mmCIF file of C-alpha atoms in Angstrom:
data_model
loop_
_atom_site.group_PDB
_atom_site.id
_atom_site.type_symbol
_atom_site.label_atom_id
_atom_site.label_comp_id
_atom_site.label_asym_id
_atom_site.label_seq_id
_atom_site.Cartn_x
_atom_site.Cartn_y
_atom_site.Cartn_z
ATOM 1 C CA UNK A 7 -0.885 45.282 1.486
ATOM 2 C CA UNK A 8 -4.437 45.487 2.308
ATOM 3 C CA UNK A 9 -6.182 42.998 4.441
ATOM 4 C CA UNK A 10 -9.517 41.428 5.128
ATOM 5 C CA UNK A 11 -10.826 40.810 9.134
ATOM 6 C CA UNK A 12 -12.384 36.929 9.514
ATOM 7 C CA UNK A 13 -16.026 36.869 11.824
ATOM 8 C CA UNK A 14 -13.354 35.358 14.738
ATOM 9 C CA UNK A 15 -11.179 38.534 13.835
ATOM 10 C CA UNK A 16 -8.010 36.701 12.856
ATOM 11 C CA UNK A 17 -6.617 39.202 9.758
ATOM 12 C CA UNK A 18 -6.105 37.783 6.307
ATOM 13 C CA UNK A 19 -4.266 39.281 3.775
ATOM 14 C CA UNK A 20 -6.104 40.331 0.369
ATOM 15 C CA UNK A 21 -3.261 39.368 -1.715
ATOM 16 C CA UNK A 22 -1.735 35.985 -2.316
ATOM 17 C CA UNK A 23 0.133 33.736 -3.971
ATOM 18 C CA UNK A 24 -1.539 30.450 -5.920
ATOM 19 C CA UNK A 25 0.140 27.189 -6.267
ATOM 20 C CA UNK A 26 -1.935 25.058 -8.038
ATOM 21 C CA UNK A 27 -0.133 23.859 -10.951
ATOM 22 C CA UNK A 28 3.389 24.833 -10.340
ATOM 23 C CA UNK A 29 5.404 21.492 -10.308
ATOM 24 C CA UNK A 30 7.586 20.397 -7.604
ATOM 25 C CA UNK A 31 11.022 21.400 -9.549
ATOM 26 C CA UNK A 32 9.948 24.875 -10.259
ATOM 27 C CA UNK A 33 8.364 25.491 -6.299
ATOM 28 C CA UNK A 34 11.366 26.856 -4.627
ATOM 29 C CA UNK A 35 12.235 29.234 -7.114
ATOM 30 C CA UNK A 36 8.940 30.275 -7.371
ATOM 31 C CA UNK A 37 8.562 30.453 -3.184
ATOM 32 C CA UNK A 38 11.750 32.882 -3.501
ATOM 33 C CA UNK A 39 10.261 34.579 -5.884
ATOM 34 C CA UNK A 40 6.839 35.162 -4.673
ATOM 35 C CA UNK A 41 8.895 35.686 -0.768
ATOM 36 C CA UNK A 42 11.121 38.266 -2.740
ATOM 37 C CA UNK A 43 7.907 40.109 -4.268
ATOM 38 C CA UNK A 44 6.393 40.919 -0.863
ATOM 39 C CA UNK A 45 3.897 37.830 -0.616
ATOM 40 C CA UNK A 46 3.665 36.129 2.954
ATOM 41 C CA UNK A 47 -0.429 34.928 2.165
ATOM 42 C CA UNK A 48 -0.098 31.269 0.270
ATOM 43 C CA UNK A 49 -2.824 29.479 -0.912
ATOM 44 C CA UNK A 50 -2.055 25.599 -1.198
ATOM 45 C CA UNK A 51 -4.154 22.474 -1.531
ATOM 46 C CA UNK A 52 -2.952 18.428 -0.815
ATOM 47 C CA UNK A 53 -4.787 17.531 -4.481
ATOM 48 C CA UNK A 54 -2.053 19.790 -6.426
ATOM 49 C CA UNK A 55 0.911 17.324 -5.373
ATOM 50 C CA UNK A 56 3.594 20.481 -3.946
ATOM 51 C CA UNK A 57 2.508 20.887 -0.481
ATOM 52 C CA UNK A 58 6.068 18.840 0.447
ATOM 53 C CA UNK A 59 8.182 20.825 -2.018
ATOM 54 C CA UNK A 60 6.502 24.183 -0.446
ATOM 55 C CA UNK A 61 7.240 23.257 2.694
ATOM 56 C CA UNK A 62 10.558 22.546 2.187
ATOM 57 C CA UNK A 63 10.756 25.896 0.288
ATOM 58 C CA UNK A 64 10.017 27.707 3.086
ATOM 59 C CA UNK A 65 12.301 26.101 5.464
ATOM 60 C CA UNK A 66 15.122 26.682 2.918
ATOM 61 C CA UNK A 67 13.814 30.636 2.570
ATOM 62 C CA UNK A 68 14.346 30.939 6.653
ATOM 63 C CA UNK A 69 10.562 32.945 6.336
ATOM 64 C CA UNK A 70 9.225 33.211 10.408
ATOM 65 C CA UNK A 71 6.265 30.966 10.075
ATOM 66 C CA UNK A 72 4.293 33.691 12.204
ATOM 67 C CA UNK A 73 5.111 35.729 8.982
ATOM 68 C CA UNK A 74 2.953 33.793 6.973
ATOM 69 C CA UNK A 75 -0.664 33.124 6.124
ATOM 70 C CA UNK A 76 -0.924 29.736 4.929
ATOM 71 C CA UNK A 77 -4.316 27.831 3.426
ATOM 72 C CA UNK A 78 -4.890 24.405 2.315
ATOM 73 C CA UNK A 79 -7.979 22.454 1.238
ATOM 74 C CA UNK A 80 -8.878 18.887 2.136
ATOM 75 C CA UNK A 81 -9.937 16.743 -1.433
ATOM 76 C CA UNK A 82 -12.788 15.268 -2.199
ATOM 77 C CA UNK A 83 -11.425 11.569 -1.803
ATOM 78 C CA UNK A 84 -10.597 12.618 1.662
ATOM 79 C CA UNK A 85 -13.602 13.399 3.059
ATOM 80 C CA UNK A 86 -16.190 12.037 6.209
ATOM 81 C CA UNK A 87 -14.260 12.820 9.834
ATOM 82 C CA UNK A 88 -11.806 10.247 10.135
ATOM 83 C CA UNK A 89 -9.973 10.709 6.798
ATOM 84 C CA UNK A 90 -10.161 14.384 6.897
ATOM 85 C CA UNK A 91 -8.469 14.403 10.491
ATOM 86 C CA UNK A 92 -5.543 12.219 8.574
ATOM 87 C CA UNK A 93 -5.106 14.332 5.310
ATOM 88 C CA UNK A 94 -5.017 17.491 7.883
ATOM 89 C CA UNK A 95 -2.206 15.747 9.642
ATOM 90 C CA UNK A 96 -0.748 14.718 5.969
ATOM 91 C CA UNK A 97 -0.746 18.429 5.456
ATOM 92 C CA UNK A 98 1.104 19.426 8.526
ATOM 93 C CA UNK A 99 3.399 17.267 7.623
ATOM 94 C CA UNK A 100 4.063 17.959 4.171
ATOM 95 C CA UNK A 101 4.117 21.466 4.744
ATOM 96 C CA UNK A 102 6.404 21.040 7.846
ATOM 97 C CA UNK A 103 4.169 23.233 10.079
ATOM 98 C CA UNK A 104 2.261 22.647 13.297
ATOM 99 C CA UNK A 105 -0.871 24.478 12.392
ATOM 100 C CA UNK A 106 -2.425 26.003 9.275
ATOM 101 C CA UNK A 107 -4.125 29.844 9.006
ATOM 102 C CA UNK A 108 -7.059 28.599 6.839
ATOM 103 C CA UNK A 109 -7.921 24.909 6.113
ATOM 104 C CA UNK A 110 -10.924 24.546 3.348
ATOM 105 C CA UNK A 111 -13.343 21.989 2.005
ATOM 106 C CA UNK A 112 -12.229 22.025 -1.427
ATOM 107 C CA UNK A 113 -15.484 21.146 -2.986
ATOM 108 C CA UNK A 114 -18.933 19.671 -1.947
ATOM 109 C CA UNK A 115 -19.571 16.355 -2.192
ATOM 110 C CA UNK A 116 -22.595 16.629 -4.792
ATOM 111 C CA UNK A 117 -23.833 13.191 -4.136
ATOM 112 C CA UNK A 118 -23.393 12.670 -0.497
ATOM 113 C CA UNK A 119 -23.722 16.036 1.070
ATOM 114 C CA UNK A 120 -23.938 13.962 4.664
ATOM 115 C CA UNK A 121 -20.393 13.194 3.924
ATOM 116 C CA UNK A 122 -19.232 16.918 3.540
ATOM 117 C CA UNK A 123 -20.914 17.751 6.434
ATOM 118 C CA UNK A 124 -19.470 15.226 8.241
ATOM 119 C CA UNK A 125 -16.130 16.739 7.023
ATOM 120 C CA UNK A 126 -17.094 20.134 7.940
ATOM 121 C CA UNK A 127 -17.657 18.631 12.205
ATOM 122 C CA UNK A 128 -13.738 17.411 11.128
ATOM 123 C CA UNK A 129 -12.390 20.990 10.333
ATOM 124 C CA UNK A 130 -14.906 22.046 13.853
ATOM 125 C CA UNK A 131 -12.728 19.889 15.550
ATOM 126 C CA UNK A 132 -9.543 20.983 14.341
ATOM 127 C CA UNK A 133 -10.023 24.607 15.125
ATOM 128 C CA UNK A 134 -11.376 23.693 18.824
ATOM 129 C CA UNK A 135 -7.960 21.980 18.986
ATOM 130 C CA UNK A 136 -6.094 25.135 17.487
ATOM 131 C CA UNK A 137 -4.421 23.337 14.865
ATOM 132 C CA UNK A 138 -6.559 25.867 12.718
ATOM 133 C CA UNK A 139 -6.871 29.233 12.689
ATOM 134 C CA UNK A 140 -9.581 29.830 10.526
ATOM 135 C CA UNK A 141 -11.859 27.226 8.407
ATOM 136 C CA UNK A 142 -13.750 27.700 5.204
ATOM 137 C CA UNK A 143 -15.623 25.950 2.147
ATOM 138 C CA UNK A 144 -14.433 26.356 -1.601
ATOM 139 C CA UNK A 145 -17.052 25.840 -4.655
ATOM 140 C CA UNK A 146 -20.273 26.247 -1.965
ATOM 141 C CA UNK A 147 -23.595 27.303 -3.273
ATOM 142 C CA UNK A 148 -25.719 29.421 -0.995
ATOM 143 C CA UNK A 149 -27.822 26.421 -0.831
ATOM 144 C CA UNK A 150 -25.179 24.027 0.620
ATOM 145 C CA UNK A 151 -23.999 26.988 2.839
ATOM 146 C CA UNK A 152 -27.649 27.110 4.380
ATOM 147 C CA UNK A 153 -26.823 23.349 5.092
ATOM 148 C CA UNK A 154 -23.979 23.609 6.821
ATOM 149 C CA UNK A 155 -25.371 26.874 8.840
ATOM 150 C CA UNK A 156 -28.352 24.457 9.807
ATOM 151 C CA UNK A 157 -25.421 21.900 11.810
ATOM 152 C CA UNK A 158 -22.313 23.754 12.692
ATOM 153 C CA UNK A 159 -21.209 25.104 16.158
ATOM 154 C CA UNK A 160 -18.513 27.339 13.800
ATOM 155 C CA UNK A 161 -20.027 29.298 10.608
ATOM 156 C CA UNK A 162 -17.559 29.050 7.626
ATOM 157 C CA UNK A 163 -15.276 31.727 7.848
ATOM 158 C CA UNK A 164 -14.676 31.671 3.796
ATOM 159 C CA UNK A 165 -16.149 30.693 0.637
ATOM 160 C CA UNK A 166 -13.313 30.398 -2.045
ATOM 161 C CA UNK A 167 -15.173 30.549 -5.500
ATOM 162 C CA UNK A 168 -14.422 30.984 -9.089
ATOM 163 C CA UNK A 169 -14.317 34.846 -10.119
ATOM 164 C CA UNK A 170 -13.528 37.232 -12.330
ATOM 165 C CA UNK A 171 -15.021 39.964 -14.793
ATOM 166 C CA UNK A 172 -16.870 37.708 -17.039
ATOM 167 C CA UNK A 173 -17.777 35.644 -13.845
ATOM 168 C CA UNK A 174 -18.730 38.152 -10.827
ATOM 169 C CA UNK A 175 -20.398 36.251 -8.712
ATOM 170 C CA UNK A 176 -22.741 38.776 -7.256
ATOM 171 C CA UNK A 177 -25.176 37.273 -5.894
ATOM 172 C CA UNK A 178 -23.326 34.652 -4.016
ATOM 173 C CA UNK A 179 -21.136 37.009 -3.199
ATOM 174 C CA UNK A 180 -23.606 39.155 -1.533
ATOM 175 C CA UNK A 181 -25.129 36.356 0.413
ATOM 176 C CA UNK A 182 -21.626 35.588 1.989
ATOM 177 C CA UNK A 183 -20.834 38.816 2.601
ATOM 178 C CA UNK A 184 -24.273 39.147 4.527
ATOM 179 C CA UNK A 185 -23.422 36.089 6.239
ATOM 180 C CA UNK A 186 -19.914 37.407 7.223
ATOM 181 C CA UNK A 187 -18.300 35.247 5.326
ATOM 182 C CA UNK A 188 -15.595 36.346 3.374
ATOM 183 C CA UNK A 189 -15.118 35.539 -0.630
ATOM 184 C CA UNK A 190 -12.316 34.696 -2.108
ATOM 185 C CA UNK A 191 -11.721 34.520 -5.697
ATOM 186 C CA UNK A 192 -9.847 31.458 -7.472
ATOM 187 C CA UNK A 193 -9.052 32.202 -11.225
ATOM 188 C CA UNK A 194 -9.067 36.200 -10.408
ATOM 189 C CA UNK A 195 -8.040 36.682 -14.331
ATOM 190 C CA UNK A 196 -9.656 33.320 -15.789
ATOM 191 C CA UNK A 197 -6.612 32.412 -17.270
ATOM 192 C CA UNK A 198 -5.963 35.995 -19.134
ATOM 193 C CA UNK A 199 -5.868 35.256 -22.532
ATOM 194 C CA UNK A 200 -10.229 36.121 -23.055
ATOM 195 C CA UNK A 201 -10.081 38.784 -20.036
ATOM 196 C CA UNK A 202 -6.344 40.675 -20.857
ATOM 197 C CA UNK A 203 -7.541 41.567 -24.419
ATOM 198 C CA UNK A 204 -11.079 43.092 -23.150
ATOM 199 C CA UNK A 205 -11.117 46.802 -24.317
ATOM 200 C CA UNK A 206 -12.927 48.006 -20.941
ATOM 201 C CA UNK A 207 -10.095 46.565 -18.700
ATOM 202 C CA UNK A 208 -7.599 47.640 -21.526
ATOM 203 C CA UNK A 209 -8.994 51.603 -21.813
ATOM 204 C CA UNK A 210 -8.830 51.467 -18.062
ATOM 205 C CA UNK A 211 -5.643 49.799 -17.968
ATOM 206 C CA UNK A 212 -4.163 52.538 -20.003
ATOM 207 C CA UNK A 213 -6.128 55.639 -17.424
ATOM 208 C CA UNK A 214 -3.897 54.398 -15.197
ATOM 209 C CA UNK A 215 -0.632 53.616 -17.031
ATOM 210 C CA UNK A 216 -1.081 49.885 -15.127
ATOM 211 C CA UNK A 217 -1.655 45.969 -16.692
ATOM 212 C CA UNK A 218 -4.421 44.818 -17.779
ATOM 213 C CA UNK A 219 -3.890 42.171 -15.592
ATOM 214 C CA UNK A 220 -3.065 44.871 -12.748
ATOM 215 C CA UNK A 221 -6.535 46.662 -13.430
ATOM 216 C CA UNK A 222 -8.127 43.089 -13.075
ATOM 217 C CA UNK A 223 -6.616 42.187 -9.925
ATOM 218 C CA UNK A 224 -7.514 45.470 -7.946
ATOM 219 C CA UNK A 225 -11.054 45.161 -9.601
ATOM 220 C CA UNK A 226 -10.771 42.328 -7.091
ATOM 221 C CA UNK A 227 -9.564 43.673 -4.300
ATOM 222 C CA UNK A 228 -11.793 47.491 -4.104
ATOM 223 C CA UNK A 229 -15.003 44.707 -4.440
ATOM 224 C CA UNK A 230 -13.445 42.912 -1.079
ATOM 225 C CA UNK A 231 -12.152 39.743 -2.923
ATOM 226 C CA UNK A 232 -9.017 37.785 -1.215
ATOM 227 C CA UNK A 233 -7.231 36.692 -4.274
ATOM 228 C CA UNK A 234 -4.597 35.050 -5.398
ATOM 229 C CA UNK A 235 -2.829 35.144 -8.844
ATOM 230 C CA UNK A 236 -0.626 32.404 -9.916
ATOM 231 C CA UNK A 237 2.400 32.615 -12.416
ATOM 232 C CA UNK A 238 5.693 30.929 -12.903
ATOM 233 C CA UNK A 239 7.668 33.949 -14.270
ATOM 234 C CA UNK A 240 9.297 36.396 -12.170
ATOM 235 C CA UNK A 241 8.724 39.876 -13.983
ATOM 236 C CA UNK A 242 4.834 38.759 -13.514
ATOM 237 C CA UNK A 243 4.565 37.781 -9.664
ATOM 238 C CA UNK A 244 6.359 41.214 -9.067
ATOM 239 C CA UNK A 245 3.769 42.838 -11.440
ATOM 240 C CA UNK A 246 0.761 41.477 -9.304
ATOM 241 C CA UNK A 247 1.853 42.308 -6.236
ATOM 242 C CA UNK A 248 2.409 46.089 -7.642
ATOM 243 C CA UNK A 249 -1.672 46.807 -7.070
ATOM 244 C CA UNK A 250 -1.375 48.903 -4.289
ATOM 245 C CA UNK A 251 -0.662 52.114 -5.542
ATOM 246 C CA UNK A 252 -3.700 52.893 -7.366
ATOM 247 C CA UNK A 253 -7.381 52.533 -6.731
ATOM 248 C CA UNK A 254 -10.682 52.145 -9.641
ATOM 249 C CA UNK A 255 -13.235 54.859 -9.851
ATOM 250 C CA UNK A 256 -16.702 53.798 -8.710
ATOM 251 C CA UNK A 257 -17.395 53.921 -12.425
ATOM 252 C CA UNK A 258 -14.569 52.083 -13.483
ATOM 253 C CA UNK A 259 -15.476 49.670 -11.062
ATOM 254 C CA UNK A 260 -18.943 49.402 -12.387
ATOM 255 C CA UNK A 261 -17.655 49.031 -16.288
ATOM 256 C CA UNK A 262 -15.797 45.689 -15.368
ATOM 257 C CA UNK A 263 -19.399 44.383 -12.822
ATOM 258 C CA UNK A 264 -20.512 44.977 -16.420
ATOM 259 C CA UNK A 265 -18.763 42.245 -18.548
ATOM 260 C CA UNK A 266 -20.218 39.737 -16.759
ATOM 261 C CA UNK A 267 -21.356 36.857 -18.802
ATOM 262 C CA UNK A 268 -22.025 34.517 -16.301
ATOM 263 C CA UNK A 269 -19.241 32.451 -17.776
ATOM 264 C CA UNK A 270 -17.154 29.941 -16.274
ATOM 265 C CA UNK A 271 -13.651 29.710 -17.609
ATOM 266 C CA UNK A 272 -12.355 27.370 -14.847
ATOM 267 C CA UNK A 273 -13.587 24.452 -13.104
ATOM 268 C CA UNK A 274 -10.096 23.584 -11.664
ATOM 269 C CA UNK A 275 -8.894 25.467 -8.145
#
């Protein structure tokens, strides 16, 4: 496992394990699973209805909770101090924790900004309290970053944002990584079927006798992405975990920057 080092140094790994979408009668066998496979960094969020089933997952796996490195988001319906305060407690308790690695603003409020800033003083306040260990935005611009940066005590920590080869993100990318912020990618393969069938990733693929899918993931991680792959089937959370024994060429590297089309492919995190 490789990891990534927050501005406030806590350590994050580069690899985890996405839950949006998985319904609540397939989450423990897909906890187990991912648990089995080596994972230990989950990425959760209240607006994908689970965070109860994973928590009960977990207690029913026996996993240390110091073992794990666990994020959630608050929604947009739950945002402005007050309520964000609450759905962090909601969280807690649905997850059965007492404090979170990561908590996120899952996206900015487009027509009340005020309101998203007033959520961001919220997740302030929870990491002064040390319910938090690290907070972050999800689906910022560098334009609302600036905004935030203009009233916080605490910079965000991480910007989680849509990413893959026919979305790369460069420039937004660069600006948080200036601003030591670190990127994370949501939708690392953009849902596979346009990005596994690309004959760059697939010529590469074959180089290095690995997956497409496994080509696209440690695209990811030599750029300095955090990501984290989702899928319901056994055979393929064991294949994305297997990323660590290789490493692209600069040029291979620069082949997949190349098939960037600027292209969303997922709105949804």
């Amino acid at each position: 496992m490789q990891f990534k080092t927050l501005s406030n140094g806590v350590s994050i790994p580069m690899l985890g394990f996405g839950t949006y979408r998985i319904d609540n009668a397939d989450i423990p066998a897909a906890i187990q699973g991912a648990l089995d496979a080596g994972y230990r960094h989950f990425d959760c969020a209240h607006i994908y209805g689970n965070e109860a089933a994973i928590g009960k997952a977990f207690k029913d796996a026996g996993v240390k909770r110091e073992d794990l490195f666990i994020t959630s988001k608050v929604w947009n319906a739950d945002q402005g101090y007050d309520k964000t305060l609450a759905a962090f407690e909601q969280t807690l308790k649905d997850l059965q924790m007492d404090y979170l690695d990561l908590y996120l603003i899952h996206w900015p409020n487009e027509e009340d900004f005020n309101l998203t800033l007033d959520t961001w003083k919220a997740l302030e306040t929870l990491y002064d309290q040390g319910k938090v260990k690290a907070i972050g935005v999800s689906n910022f611009s560098e334009k609302q970053l600036k905004e935030v940066f203009a009233m916080a005590k605490v910079k965000p920590m991480v910007n989680q944002i849509e990413r893959h080869p026919y979305k790369t993100q460069v420039e937004l990318g660069k600006f948080d990584e200036d601003n030591d912020i670190v990127n994370e990618g949501y939708s690392p393969i953009g849902h596979g079927h346009f990005i596994l069938e690309d004959p760059t990733i697939n010529k590469i693929a074959k180089d290095h006798n690995k997956t497409a899918a496994q080509v696209v993931l440690r695209w990811h991680i030599d750029t300095g992405y955090v990501i984290f792959p989702k899928s319901s089937k056994v055979s393929r959370v064991k294949e994305n975990f297997d990323i660590f024994d290789f490493e692209l060429t600069a040029d291979e590297i620069e082949a997949i920057n190349g098939l960037d089309k600027d292209e969303h492919l997922n709105y949804d995190n």
